[in-house]
Tab-separated table of C-alpha atoms and ligand atoms in Angstrom:
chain	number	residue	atom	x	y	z
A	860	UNK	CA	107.059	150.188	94.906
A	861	UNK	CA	107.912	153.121	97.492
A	862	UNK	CA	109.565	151.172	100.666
A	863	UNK	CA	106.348	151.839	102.829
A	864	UNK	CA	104.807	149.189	100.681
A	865	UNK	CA	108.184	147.103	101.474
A	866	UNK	CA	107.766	144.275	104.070
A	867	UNK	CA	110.469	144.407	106.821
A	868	UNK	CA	112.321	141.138	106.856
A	869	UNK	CA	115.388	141.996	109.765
A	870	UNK	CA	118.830	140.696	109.381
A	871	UNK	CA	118.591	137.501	111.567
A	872	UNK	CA	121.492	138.681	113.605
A	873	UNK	CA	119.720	142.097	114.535
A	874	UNK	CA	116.476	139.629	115.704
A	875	UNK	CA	118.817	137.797	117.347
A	876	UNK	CA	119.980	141.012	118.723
A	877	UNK	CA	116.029	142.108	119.329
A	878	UNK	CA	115.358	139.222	121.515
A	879	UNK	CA	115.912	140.789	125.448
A	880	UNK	CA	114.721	139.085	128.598
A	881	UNK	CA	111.112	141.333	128.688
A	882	UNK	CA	110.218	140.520	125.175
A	883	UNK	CA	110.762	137.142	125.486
A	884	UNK	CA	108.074	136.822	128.070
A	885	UNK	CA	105.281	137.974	126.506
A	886	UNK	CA	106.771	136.092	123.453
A	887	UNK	CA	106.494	133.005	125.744
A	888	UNK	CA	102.557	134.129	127.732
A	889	UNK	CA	101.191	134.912	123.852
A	890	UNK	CA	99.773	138.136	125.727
A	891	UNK	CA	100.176	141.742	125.980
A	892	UNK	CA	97.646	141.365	129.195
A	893	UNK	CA	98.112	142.821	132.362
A	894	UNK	CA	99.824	139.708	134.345
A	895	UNK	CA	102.110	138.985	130.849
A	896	UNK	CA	103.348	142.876	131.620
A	897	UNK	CA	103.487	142.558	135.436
A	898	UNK	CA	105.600	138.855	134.715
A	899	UNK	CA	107.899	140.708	132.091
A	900	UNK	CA	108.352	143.676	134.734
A	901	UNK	CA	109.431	141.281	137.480
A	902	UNK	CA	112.105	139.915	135.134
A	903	UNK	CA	113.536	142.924	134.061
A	904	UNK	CA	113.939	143.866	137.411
A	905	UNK	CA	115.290	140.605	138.476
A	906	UNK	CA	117.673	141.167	135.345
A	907	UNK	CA	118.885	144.451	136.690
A	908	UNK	CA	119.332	142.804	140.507
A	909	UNK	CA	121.777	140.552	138.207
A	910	UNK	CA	123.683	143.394	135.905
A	911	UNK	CA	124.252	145.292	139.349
A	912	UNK	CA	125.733	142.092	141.342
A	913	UNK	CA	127.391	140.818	138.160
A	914	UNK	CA	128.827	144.391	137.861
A	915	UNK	CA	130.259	144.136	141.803
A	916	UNK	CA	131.556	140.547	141.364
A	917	UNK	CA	133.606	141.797	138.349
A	918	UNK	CA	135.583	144.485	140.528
A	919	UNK	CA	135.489	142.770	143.729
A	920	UNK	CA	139.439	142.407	144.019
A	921	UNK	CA	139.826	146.198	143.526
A	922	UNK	CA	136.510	147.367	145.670
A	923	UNK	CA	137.363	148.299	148.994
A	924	UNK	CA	134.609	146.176	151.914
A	925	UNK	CA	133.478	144.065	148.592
A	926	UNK	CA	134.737	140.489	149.583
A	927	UNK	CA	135.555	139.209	152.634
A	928	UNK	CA	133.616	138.355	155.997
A	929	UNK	CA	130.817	140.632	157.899
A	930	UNK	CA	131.347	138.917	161.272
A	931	UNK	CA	127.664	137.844	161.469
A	932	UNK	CA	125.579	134.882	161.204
A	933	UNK	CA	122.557	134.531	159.294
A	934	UNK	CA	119.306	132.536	160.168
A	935	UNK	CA	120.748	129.471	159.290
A	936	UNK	CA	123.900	129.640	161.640
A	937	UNK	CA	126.262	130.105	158.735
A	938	UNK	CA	128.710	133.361	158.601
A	939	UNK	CA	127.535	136.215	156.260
A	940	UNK	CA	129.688	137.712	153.289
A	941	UNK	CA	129.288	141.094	152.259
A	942	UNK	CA	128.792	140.240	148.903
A	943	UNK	CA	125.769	138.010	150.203
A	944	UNK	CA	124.386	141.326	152.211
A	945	UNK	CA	125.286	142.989	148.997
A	946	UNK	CA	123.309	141.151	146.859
A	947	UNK	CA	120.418	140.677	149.445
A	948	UNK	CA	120.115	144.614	149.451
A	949	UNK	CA	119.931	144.591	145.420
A	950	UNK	CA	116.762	142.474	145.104
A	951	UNK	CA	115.392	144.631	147.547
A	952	UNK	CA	116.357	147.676	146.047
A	953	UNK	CA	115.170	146.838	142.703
A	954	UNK	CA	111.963	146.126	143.523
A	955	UNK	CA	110.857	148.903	145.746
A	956	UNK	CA	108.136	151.158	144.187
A	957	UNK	CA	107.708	148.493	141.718
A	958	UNK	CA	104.419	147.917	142.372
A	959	UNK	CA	105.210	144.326	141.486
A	960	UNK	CA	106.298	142.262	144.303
A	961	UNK	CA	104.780	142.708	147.816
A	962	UNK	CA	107.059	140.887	149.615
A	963	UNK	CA	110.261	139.198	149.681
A	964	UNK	CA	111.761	136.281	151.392
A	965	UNK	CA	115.825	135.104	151.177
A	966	UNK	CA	117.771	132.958	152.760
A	967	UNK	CA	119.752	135.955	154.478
A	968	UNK	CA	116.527	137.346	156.001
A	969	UNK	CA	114.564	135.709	158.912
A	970	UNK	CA	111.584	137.290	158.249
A	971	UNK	CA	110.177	138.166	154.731
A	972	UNK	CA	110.577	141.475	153.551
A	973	UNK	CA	107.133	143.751	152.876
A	974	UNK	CA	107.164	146.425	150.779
A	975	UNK	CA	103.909	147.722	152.261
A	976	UNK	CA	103.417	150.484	149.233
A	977	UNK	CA	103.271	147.897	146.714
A	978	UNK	CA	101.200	145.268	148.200
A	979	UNK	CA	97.439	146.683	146.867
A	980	UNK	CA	98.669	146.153	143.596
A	981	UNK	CA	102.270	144.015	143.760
A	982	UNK	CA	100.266	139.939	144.080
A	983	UNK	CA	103.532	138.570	144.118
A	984	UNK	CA	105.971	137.101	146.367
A	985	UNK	CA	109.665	136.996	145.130
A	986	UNK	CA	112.160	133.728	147.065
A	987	UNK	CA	115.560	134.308	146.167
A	988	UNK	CA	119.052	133.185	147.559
A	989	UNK	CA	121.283	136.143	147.021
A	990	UNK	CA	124.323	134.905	145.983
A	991	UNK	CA	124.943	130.630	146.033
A	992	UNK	CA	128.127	129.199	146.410
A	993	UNK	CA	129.679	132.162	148.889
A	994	UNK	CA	132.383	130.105	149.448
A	995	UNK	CA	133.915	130.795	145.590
A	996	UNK	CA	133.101	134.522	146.401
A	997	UNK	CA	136.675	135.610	147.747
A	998	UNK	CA	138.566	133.047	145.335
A	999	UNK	CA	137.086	134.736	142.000
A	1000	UNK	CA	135.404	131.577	140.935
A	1001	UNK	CA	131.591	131.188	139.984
A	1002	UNK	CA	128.763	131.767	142.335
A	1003	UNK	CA	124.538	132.507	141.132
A	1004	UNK	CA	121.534	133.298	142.110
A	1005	UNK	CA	118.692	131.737	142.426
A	1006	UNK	CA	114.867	133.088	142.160
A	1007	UNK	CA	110.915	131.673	142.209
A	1008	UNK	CA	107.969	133.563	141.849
A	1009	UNK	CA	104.931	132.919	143.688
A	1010	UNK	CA	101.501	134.440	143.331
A	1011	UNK	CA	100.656	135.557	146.780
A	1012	UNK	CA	97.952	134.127	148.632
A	1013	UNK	CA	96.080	136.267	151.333
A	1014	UNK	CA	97.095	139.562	153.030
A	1015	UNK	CA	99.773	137.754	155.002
A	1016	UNK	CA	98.246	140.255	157.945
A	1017	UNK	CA	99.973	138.871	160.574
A	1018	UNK	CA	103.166	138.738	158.565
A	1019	UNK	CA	103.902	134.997	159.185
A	1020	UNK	CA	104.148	134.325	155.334
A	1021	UNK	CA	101.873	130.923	156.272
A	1022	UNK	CA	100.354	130.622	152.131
A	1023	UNK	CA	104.210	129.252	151.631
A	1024	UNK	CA	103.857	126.608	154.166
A	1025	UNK	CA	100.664	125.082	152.903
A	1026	UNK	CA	101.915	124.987	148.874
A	1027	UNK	CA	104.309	122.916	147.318
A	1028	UNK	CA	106.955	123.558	144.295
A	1029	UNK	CA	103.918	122.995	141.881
A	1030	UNK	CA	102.548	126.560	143.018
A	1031	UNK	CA	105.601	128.411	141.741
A	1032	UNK	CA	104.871	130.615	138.491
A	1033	UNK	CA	108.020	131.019	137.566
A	1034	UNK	CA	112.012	130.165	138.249
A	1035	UNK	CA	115.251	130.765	137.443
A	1036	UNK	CA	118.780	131.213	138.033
A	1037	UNK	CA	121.714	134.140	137.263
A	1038	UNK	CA	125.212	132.235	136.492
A	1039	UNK	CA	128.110	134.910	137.389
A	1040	UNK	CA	130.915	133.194	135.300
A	1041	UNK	CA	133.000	133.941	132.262
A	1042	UNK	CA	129.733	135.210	130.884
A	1043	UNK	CA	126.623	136.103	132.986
A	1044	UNK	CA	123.530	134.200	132.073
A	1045	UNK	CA	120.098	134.071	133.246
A	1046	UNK	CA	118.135	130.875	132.351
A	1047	UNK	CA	114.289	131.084	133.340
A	1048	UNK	CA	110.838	128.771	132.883
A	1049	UNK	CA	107.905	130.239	133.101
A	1050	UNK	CA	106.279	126.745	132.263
A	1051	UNK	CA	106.933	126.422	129.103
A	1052	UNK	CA	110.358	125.255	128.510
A	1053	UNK	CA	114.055	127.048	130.072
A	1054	UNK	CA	115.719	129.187	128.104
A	1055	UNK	CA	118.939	131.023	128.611
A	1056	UNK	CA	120.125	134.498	128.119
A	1057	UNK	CA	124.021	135.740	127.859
A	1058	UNK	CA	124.260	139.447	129.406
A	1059	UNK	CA	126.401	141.208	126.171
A	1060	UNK	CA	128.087	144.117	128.186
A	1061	UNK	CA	127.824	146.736	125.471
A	1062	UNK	CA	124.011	146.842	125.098
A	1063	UNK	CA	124.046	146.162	129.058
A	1064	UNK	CA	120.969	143.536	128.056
A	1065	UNK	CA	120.250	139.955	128.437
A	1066	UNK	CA	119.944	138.672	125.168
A	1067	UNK	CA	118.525	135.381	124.083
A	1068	UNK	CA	121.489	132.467	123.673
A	1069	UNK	CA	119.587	129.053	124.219
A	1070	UNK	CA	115.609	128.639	123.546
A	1071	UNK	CA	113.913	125.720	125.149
A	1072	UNK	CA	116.789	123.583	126.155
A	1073	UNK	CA	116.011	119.662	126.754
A	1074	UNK	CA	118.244	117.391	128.999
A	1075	UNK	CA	119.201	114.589	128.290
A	1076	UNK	CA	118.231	111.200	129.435
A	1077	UNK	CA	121.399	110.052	131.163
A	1078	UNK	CA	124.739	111.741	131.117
A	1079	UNK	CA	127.946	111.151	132.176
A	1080	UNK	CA	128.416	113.867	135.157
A	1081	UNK	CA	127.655	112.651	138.861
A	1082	UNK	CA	128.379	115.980	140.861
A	1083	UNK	CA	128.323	115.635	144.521
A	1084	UNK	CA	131.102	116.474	147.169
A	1085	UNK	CA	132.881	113.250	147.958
A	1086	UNK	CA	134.691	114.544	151.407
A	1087	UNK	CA	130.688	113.592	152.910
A	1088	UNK	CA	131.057	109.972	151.505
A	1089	UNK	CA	131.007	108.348	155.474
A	1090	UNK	CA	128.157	110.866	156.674
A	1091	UNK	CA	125.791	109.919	154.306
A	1092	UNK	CA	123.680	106.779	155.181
A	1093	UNK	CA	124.447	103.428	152.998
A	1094	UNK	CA	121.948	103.873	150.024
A	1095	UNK	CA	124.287	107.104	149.192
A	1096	UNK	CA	127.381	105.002	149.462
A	1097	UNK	CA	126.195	102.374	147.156
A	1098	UNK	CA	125.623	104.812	144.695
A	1099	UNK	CA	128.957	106.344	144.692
A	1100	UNK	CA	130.396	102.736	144.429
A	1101	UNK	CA	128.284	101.768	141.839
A	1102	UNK	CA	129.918	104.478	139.781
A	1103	UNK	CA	133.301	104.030	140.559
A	1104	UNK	CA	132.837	100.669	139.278
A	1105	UNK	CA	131.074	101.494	135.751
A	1106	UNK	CA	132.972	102.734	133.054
A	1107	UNK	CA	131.489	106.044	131.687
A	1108	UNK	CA	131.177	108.399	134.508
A	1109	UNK	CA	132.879	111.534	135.331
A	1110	UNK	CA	133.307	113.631	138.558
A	1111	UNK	CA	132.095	117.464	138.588
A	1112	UNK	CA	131.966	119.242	141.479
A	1113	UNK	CA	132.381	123.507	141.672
A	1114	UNK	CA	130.901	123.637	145.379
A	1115	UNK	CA	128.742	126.252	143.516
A	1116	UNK	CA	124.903	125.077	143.490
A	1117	UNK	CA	123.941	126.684	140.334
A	1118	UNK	CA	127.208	126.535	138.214
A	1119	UNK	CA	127.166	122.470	138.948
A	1120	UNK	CA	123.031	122.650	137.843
A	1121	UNK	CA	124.189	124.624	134.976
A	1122	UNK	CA	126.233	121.856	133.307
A	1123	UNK	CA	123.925	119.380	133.984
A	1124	UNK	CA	120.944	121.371	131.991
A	1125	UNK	CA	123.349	121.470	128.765
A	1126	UNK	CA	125.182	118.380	129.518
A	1127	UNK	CA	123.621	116.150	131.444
A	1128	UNK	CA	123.888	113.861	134.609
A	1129	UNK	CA	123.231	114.251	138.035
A	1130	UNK	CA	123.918	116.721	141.271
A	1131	UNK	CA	123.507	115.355	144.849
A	1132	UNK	CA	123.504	117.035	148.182
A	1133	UNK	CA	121.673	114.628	150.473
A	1134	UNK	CA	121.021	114.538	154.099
A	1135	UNK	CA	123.623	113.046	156.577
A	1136	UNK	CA	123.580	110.758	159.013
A	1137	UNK	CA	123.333	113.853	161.726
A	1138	UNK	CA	121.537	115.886	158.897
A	1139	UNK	CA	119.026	113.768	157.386
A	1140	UNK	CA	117.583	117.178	155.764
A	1141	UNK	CA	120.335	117.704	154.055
A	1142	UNK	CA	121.845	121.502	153.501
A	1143	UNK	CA	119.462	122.578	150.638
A	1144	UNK	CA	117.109	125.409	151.139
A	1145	UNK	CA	113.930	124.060	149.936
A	1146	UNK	CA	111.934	127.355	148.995
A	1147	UNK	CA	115.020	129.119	147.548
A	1148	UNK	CA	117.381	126.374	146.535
A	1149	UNK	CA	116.118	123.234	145.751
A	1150	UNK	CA	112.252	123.841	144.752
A	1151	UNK	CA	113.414	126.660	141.862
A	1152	UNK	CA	115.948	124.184	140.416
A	1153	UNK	CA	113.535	121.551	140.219
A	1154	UNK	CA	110.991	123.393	138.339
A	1155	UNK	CA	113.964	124.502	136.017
A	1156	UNK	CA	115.027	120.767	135.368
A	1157	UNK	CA	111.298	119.396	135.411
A	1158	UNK	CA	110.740	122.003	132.523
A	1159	UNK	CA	114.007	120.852	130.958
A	1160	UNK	CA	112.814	117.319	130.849
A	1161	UNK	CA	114.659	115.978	134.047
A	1162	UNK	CA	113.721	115.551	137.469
A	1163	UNK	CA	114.526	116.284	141.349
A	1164	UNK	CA	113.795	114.134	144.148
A	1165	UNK	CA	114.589	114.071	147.977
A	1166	UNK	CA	115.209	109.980	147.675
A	1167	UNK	CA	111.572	109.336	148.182
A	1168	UNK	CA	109.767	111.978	147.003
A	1169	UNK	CA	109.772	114.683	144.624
A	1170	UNK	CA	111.223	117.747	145.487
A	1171	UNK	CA	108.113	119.609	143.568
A	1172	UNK	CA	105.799	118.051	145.824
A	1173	UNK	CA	107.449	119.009	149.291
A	1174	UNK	CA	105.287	121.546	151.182
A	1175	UNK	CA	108.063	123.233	153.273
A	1176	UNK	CA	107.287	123.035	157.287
A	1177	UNK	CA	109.217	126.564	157.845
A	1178	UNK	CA	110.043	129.147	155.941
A	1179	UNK	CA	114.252	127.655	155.642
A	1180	UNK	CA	113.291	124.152	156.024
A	1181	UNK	CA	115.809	122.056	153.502
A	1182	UNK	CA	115.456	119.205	151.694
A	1183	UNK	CA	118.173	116.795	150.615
A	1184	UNK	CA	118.453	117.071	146.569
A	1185	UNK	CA	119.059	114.463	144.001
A	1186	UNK	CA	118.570	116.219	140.560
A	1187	UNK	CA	119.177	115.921	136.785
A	1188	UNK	CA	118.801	113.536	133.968
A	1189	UNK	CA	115.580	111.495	134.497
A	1190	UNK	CA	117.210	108.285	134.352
A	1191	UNK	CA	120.642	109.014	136.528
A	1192	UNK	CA	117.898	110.480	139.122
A	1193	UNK	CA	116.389	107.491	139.153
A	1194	UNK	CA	119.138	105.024	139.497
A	1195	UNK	CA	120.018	106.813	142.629
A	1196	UNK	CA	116.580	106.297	143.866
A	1197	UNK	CA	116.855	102.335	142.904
A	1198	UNK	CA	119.396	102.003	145.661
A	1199	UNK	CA	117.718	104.215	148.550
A	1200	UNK	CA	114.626	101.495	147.312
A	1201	UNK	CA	116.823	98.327	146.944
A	1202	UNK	CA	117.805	98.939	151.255
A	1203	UNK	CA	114.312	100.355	152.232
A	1204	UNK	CA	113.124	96.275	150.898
A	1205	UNK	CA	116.301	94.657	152.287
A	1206	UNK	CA	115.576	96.623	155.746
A	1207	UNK	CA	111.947	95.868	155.506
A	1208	UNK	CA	112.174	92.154	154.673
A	1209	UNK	CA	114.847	91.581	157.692
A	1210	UNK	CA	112.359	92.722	159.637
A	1211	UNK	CA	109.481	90.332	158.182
A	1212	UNK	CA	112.165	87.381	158.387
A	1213	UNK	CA	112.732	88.537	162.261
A	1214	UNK	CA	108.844	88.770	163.146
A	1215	UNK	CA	108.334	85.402	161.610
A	1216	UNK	CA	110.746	83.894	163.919
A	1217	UNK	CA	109.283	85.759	167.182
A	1218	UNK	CA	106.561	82.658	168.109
A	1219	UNK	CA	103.316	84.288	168.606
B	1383	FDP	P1	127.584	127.835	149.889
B	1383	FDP	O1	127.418	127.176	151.218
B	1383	FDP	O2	129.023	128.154	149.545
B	1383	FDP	O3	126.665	129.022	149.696
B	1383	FDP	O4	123.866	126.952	148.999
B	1383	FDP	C1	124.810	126.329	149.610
B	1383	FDP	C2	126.039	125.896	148.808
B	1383	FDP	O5	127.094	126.789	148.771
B	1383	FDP	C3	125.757	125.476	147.345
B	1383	FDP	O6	125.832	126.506	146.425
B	1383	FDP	C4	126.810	124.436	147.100
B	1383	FDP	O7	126.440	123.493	146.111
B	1383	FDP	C5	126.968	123.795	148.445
B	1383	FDP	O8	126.466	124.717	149.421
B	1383	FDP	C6	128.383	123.500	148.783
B	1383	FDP	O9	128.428	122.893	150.021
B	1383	FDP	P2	129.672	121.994	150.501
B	1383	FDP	O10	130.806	122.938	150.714
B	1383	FDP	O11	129.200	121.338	151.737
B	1383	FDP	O12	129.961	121.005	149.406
């Protein structure tokens, strides 16, 4: 038999090899359509947004005007990084004359960003935060990304992006995140399960490392920042106390969004940021924070709520409205929601008790 006639059966480890961000999206639509191209495109590029800020992050201590402050604020009142303006400027970059995205909308920006050429063919919308976790920036510790793609609805004429104010999480096609730590790795749903990809520096590719990872039920991890304990209200408070007093719990806290979300997927538990007493809303950006994650963890088999509601089903009033965030393991998310429940009742039947003793 000549080897024409041979059937090719690879080395697993060269599949293994084979198995890069793009292919594993039309792997994942079952399509070599038109959208399963555009889908894989947008990926790629959001790949290459993450080899180029992975690639600054590495040299940051020896790049002059990489870390540091820029001296402005952003829409949100916070003071800007470079690397955040940095990063902001690579998604852009990476998707002009695309032809994939028409516009763009970050945390950094007030306004979305239209990329006017590519909006007769580009149907999407890309929602990203830059870089999460700015604060590790300047200390070399881990910081991400975060990214959602939305199908856009409308012409968005009068540029006032109002399709994202009248969907919630539900509409999002796709999510992810980019971890920049000892490795960088992009995990990703597309609705069918999260999977995770290591970037291997000497192909310069993503390459498949987890496929459809599942949370676990419960886990041991409770990862909120503990210096907030008195300006959260009571519900919070009982929480924390309720752990302290249980054996089998374990603090985790990186002050980095997406590194903290990261453990959770593989190890389970739960992250908090919830709203204050002064804050109710929390710090959280909804559309480029909280409502990618919780698609992520939803996919992975866990869940994200704001307390009361969950965070998939929040329709966002303005375009960096926030949301406090309680997500993970299905059943540590909802233990925290027994006790914002258990002093909603108390607070509802003291007030029954104190209407029964007004006479009428
Ligand atoms: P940062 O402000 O450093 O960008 O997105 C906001 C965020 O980081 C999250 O990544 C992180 O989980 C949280 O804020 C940390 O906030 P605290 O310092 O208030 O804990």
């Amino acid at each position: 038999m000549s080897n024409v006639d041979q059937p090719f059966i690879p080395e697993p480890a060269l599949d293994r090899d084979c198995m890069t961000l793009s292919r594993h999206v039309l792997q994942q639509l079952h399509s070599f359509g038109a959208e399963a191209q555009d889908l894989s495109a947008i990926m790629n590029r959001i790949a290459l947004a993450a080899k180029l800020i992975a690639r600054r992050l590495t040299r940051a201590g020896l790049v002059a005007g990489a870390l540091g402050f820029t001296g402005e604020m952003n829409v949100q009142g916070e003071s800007v990084k470079k690397m955040d303006v940095y990063a902001n400027d690579v998604f852009i970059s990476v998707f002009k004359q695309s032809g994939l995205v028409c516009r763009l909308a970050s945390e950094e920006m007030q306004k979305p960003y239209y990329i006017p050429e590519n909006c007769p063919i580009g149907r999407y919308t890309l929602l990203y935060d830059p870089i999460d976790g700015s604060s590790n920036v300047d200390i070399n510790i881990n910081v991400g990304s975060i990214f959602a793609i939305r199908q856009q609805e409308g012409l968005d004429e009068d540029g006032t992006a109002s399709d994202l104010l009248q969907n919630n999480g539900r509409n999002q096609i796709a999510a992810g995140y980019v971890l920049y730590g000892p490795s960088t790795m992009l995990v990703y749903s597309l609705g069918t399960g999260v999977h995770a990809f290591t970037l291997d520096p000497s192909l310069g590719e993503f390459i498949l490392s987890s496929e459809n990872i599942r949370l676990p039920d419960h886990g041991s991890i409770y990862s909120v920042n503990e210096g907030n304990f008195w300006q959260w209200e009571e519900p919070l408070r009982d929480y924390i106390r309720y752990v302290h007093r249980h054996e089998g719990y374990t603090a985790r806290y990186g002050g980095a969004l997406v590194g903290d979300i990261h453990r959770i997927l593989f190890q389970g538990g739960v992250f908090l940021y919830p709203g204050t007493v002064k804050k109710p809303e929390g710090k959280l950006r909804l559309l480029y924070e909280s409502a990618p994650l919780a698609y992520l963890i939803e996919q992975a088999g866990g869940r994200a709520s704001t307390g009361t509601q969950e965070i998939l089903d929040v329709v966002p009033e303005a375009l960096h409205a926030r949301s406090p965030l309680i997500i993970g393991s299905k059943d540590d998310v909802a233990l925290v929601e027994s006790f914002i429940q258990d002093r909603a009742r108390a607070v509802e039947e003291r007030a029954a008790r104190e209407r029964s003793r007004i006479p009428q």
